[in-house]
Coordinates of C-alpha atoms in Angstrom, one line a residue:
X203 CA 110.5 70.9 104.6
X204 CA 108.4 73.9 103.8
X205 CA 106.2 74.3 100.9
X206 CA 107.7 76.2 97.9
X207 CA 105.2 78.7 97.9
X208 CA 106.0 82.3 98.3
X209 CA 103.3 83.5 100.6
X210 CA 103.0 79.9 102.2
X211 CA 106.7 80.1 102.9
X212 CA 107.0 83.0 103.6
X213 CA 103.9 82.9 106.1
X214 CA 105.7 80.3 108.0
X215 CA 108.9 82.2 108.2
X216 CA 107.4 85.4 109.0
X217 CA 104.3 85.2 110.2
X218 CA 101.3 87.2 108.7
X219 CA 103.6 90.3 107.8
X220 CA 105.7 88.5 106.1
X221 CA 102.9 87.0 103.9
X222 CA 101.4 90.5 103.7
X223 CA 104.9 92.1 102.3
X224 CA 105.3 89.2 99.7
X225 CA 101.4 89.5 98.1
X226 CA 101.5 92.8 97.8
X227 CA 105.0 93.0 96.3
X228 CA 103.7 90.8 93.5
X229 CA 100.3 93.0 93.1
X230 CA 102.7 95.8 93.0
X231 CA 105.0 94.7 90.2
X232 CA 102.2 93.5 88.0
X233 CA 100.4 96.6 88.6
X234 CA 103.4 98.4 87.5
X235 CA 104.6 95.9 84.8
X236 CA 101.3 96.5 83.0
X237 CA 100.7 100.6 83.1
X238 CA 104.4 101.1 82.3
X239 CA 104.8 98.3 79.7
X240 CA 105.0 100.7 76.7
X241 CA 106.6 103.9 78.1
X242 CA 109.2 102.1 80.2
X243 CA 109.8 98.7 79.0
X244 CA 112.7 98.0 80.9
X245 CA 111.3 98.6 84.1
X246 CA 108.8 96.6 83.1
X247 CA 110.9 93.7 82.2
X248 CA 113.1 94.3 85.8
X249 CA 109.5 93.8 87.6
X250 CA 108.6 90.7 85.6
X251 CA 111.9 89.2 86.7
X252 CA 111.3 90.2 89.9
X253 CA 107.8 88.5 89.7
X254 CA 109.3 85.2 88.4
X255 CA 112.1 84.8 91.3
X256 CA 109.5 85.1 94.1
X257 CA 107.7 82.4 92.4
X258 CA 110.3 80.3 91.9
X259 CA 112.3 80.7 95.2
X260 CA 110.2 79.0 97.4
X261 CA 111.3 78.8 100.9
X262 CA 114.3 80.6 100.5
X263 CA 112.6 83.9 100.2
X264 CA 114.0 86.2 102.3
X265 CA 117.6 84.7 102.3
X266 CA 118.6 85.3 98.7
X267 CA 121.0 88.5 98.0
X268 CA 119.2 88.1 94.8
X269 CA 116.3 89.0 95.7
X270 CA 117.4 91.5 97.8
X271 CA 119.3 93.6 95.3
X272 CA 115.9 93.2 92.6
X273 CA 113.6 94.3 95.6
X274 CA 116.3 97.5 96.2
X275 CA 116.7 98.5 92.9
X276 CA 112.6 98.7 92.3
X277 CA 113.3 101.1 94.9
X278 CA 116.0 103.0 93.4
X279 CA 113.9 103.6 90.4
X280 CA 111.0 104.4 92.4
X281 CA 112.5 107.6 94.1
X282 CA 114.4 108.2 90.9
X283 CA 118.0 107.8 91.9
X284 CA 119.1 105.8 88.9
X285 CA 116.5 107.0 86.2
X286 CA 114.7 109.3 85.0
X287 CA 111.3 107.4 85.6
X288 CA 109.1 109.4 87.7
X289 CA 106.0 107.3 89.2
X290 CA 103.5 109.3 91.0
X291 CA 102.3 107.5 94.0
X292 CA 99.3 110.1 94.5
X293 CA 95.1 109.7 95.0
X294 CA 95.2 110.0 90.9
X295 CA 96.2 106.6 91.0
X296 CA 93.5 103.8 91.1
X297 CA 96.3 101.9 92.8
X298 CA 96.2 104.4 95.3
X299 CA 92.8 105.0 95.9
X300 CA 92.2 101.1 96.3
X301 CA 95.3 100.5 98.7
X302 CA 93.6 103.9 101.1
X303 CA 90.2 102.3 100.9
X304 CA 91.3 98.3 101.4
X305 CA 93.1 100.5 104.8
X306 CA 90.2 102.5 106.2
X307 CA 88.0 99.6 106.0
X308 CA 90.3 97.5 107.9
X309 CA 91.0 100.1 110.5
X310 CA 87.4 101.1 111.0
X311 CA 86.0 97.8 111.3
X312 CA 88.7 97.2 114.1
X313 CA 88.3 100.6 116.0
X314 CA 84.8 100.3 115.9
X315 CA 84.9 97.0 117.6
X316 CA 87.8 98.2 120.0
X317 CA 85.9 101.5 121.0
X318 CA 82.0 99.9 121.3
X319 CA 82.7 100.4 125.1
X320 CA 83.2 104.1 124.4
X321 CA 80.2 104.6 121.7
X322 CA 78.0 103.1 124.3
X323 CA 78.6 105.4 127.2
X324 CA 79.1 108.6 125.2
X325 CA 75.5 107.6 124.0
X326 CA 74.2 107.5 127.8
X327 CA 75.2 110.6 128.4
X328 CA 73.9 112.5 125.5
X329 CA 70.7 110.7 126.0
X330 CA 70.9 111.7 130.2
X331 CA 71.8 115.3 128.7
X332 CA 69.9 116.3 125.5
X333 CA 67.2 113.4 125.6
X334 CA 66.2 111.6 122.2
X335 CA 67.6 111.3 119.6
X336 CA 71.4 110.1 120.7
X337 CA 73.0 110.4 117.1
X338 CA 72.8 113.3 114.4
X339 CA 72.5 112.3 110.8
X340 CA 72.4 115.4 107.9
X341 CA 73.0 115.3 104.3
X342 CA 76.4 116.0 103.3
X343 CA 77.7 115.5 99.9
X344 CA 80.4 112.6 99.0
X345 CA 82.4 110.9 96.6
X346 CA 82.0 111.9 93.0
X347 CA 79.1 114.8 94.4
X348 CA 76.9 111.8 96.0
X349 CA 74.7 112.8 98.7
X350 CA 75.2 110.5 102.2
X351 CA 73.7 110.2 105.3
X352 CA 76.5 111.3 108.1
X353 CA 76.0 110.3 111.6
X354 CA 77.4 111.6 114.5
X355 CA 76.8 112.0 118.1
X356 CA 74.3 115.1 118.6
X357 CA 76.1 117.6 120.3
X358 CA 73.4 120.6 120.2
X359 CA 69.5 121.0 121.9
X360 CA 66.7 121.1 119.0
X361 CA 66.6 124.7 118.4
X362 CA 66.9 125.9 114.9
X363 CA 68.9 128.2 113.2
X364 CA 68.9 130.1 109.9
X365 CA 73.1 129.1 108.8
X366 CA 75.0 126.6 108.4
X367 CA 78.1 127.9 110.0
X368 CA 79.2 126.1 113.6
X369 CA 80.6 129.2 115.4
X370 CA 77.0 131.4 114.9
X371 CA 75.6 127.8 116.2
X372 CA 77.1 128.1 119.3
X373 CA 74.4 129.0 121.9
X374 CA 72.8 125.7 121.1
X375 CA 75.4 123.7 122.6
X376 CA 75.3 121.9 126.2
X377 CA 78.4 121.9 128.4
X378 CA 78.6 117.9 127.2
X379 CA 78.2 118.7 123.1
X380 CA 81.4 121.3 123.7
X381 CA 83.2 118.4 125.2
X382 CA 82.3 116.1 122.4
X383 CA 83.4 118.5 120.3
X384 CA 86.6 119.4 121.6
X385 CA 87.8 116.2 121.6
X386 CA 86.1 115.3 118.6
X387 CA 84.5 111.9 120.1
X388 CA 81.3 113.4 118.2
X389 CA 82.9 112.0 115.1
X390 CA 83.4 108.4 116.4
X391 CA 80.0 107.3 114.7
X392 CA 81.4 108.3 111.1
X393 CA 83.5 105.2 111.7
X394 CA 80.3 103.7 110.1
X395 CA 80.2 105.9 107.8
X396 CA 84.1 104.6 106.6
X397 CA 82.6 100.8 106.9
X398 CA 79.5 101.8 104.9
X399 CA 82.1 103.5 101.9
X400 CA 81.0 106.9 102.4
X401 CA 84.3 108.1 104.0
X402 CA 87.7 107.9 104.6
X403 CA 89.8 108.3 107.6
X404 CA 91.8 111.2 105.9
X405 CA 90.0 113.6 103.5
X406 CA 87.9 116.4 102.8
X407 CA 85.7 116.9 105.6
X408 CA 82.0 116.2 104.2
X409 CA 80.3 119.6 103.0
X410 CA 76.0 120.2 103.4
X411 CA 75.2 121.0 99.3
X412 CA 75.9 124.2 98.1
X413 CA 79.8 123.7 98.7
X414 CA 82.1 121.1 97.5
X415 CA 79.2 120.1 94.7
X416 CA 79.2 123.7 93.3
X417 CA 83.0 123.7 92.7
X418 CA 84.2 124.4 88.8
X419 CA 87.4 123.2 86.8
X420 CA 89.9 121.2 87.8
X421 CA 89.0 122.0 91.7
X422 CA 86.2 119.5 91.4
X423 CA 89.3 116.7 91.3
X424 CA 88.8 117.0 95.3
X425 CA 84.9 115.3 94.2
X426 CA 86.7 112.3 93.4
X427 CA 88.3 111.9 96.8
X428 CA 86.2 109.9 99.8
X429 CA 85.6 112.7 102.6
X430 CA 87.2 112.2 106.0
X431 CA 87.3 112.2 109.2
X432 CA 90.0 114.5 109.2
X433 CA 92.3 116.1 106.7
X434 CA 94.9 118.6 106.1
X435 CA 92.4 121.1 106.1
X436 CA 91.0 120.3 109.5
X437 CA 94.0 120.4 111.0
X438 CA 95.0 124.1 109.7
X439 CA 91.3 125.2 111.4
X440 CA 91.4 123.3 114.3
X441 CA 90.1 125.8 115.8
X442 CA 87.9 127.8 113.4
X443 CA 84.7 127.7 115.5
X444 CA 86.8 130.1 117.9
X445 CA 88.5 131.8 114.4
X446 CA 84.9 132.8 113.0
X447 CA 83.1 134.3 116.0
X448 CA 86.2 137.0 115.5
X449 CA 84.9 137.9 112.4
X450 CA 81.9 140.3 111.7
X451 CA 80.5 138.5 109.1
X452 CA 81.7 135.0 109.4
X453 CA 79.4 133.4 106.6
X454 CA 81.4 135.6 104.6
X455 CA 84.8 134.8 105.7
X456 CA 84.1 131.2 105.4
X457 CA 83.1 131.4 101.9
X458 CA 85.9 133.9 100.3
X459 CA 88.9 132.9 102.6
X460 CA 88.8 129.7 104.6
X461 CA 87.1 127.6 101.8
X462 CA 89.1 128.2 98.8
X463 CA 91.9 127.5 101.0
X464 CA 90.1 124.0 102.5
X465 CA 90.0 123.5 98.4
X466 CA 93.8 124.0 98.0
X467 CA 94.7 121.8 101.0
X468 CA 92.8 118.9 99.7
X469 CA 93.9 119.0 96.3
X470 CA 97.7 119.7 97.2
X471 CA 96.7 116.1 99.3
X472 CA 95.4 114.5 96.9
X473 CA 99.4 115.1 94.7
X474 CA 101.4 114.1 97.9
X475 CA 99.4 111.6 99.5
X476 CA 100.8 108.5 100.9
X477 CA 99.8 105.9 104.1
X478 CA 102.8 107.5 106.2
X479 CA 100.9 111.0 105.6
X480 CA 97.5 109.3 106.9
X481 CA 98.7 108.7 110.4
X482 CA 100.7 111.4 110.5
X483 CA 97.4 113.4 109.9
X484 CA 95.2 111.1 112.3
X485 CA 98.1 111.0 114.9
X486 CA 98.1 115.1 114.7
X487 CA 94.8 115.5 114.8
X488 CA 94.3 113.4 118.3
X489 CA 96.9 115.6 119.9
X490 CA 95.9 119.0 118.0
X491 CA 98.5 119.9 116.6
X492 CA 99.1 121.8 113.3
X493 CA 100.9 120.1 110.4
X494 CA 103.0 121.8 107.6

């Protein structure tokens, strides 16, 4: 005899997915009932009935056709195959933006366990190879146009220079920073960073001031978005270090051509994103590979 309880049952049926699936189907329908009450109240009502048969099911879940065909046809209506209702699932959506962050904290927390091996023999070798200190922090400007402190494994020697574009940097790095950098294990201390709230596993990639903070209009929507580790962005320059020393004034270049465009890769991520376009992005980006 199981309990009738939704998630309790369905916990015992299904383990800890199946508890997952039924919680957030019934945050999802409320969510929904509640913002679409007024301009789509018969959506709303489908959800509500939806709502009420998971409560009262009990253990019999995942077993009733009912259920089944309420659970299918919130799908229907969510792609628009039977209505005209059109919900956009994007990072304008607090929904959204609470569902990516509830994920990167999750993930981070677990990689950065996973990969403490790694973090502590990367930091042995920068320390053999470029002394004290192991990590680099800088300013770089986050959510909403708030400053953060960004950490990373220092990849250059202490010699100053005048800009703030990599590619003119590039005499200042070691045989072991170009490593770092090319497979981008530099970036494994931002996982910190994702912990702390600072950033995201998929974003804009964290600008020094003087960027991303002196955008105007509606391109300042990408301010509202976490930075990350990686983006859509970064993958379309995955190589812009080698792109800019081509160019005979590569400040310039950066400026007028290769940051307006970062600016319309982020914000054309922030209308299409979803979780499936996450890993694709992270999974891309390990392999370095471009992305449409």
């Amino acid at each position: 005899d199981y309990p009738h309880n939704p998630i309790l049952s369905a916990l015992l049926y299904s383990g800890i997915l199946g508890a997952i699936f039924a919680l957030l189907f019934l945050i999802i329908s409320v969510y929904y009932s509640i913002i679409y009450f007024k301009k789509y109240p018969l959506f709303t009502l489908m959800l509500f009935i939806s709502l009420l048969f998971v409560f009262f099911s009990g253990n019999s879940l995942f077993s009733v056709p009912v259920f089944l065909f309420l659970f299918s046809l919130s799908f229907l209506i969510r792609h628009q195959e039977i209505t005209d209702l059109n919900i956009d699932f994007n990072l304008y959506k607090p929904g959204s933006k609470l569902l990516k962050e509830l994920v990167d904290y999750m993930a981070a927390t677990f990689s950065l366990i996973l990969l403490s091996p790694v973090l502590l023999l990367i930091s042995i070798l920068v320390f053999i190879s470029m002394g004290w200190p192991v990590f680099f922090s800088q300013i770089r400007v986050g959510q909403n146009g708030k400053s953060f402190c960004l950490y990373k494994f220092r990849t250059m020697t202490r010699k100053k220079t005048s800009t703030s574009v990599a590619a003119l940097e590039a005499e200042r790095v070691p045989l072991l920073g170009k490593l770092l950098r090319k497979s981008k294990l530099d970036e494994l201390p931002e996982l910190w960073n994702i912990i702390r709230g600072d950033m995201s596993f998929v974003g804009p990639r964290p600008d020094v001031p003087g960027y991303a903070d002196s955008l105007k209009g509606t391109d300042r929507a990408i301010l509202t978005l976490r930075p990350g580790l990686t983006g859509p962005a970064s993958l379309k320059y995955i190589n812009e270090d080698e792109f800019l020393k081509k160019q005979t004034d590569a400040q310039k270049y950066n400026d007028e051509v290769i940051f307006p465009d970062k600016v319309r890769l982020n914000l054309a991520y922030m209308k299409y994103w979803s979780l499936w376009l996450d890993l694709k992005i992270v999974i891309f980006t390990a392999f370095r590979k471009p992305l449409n």
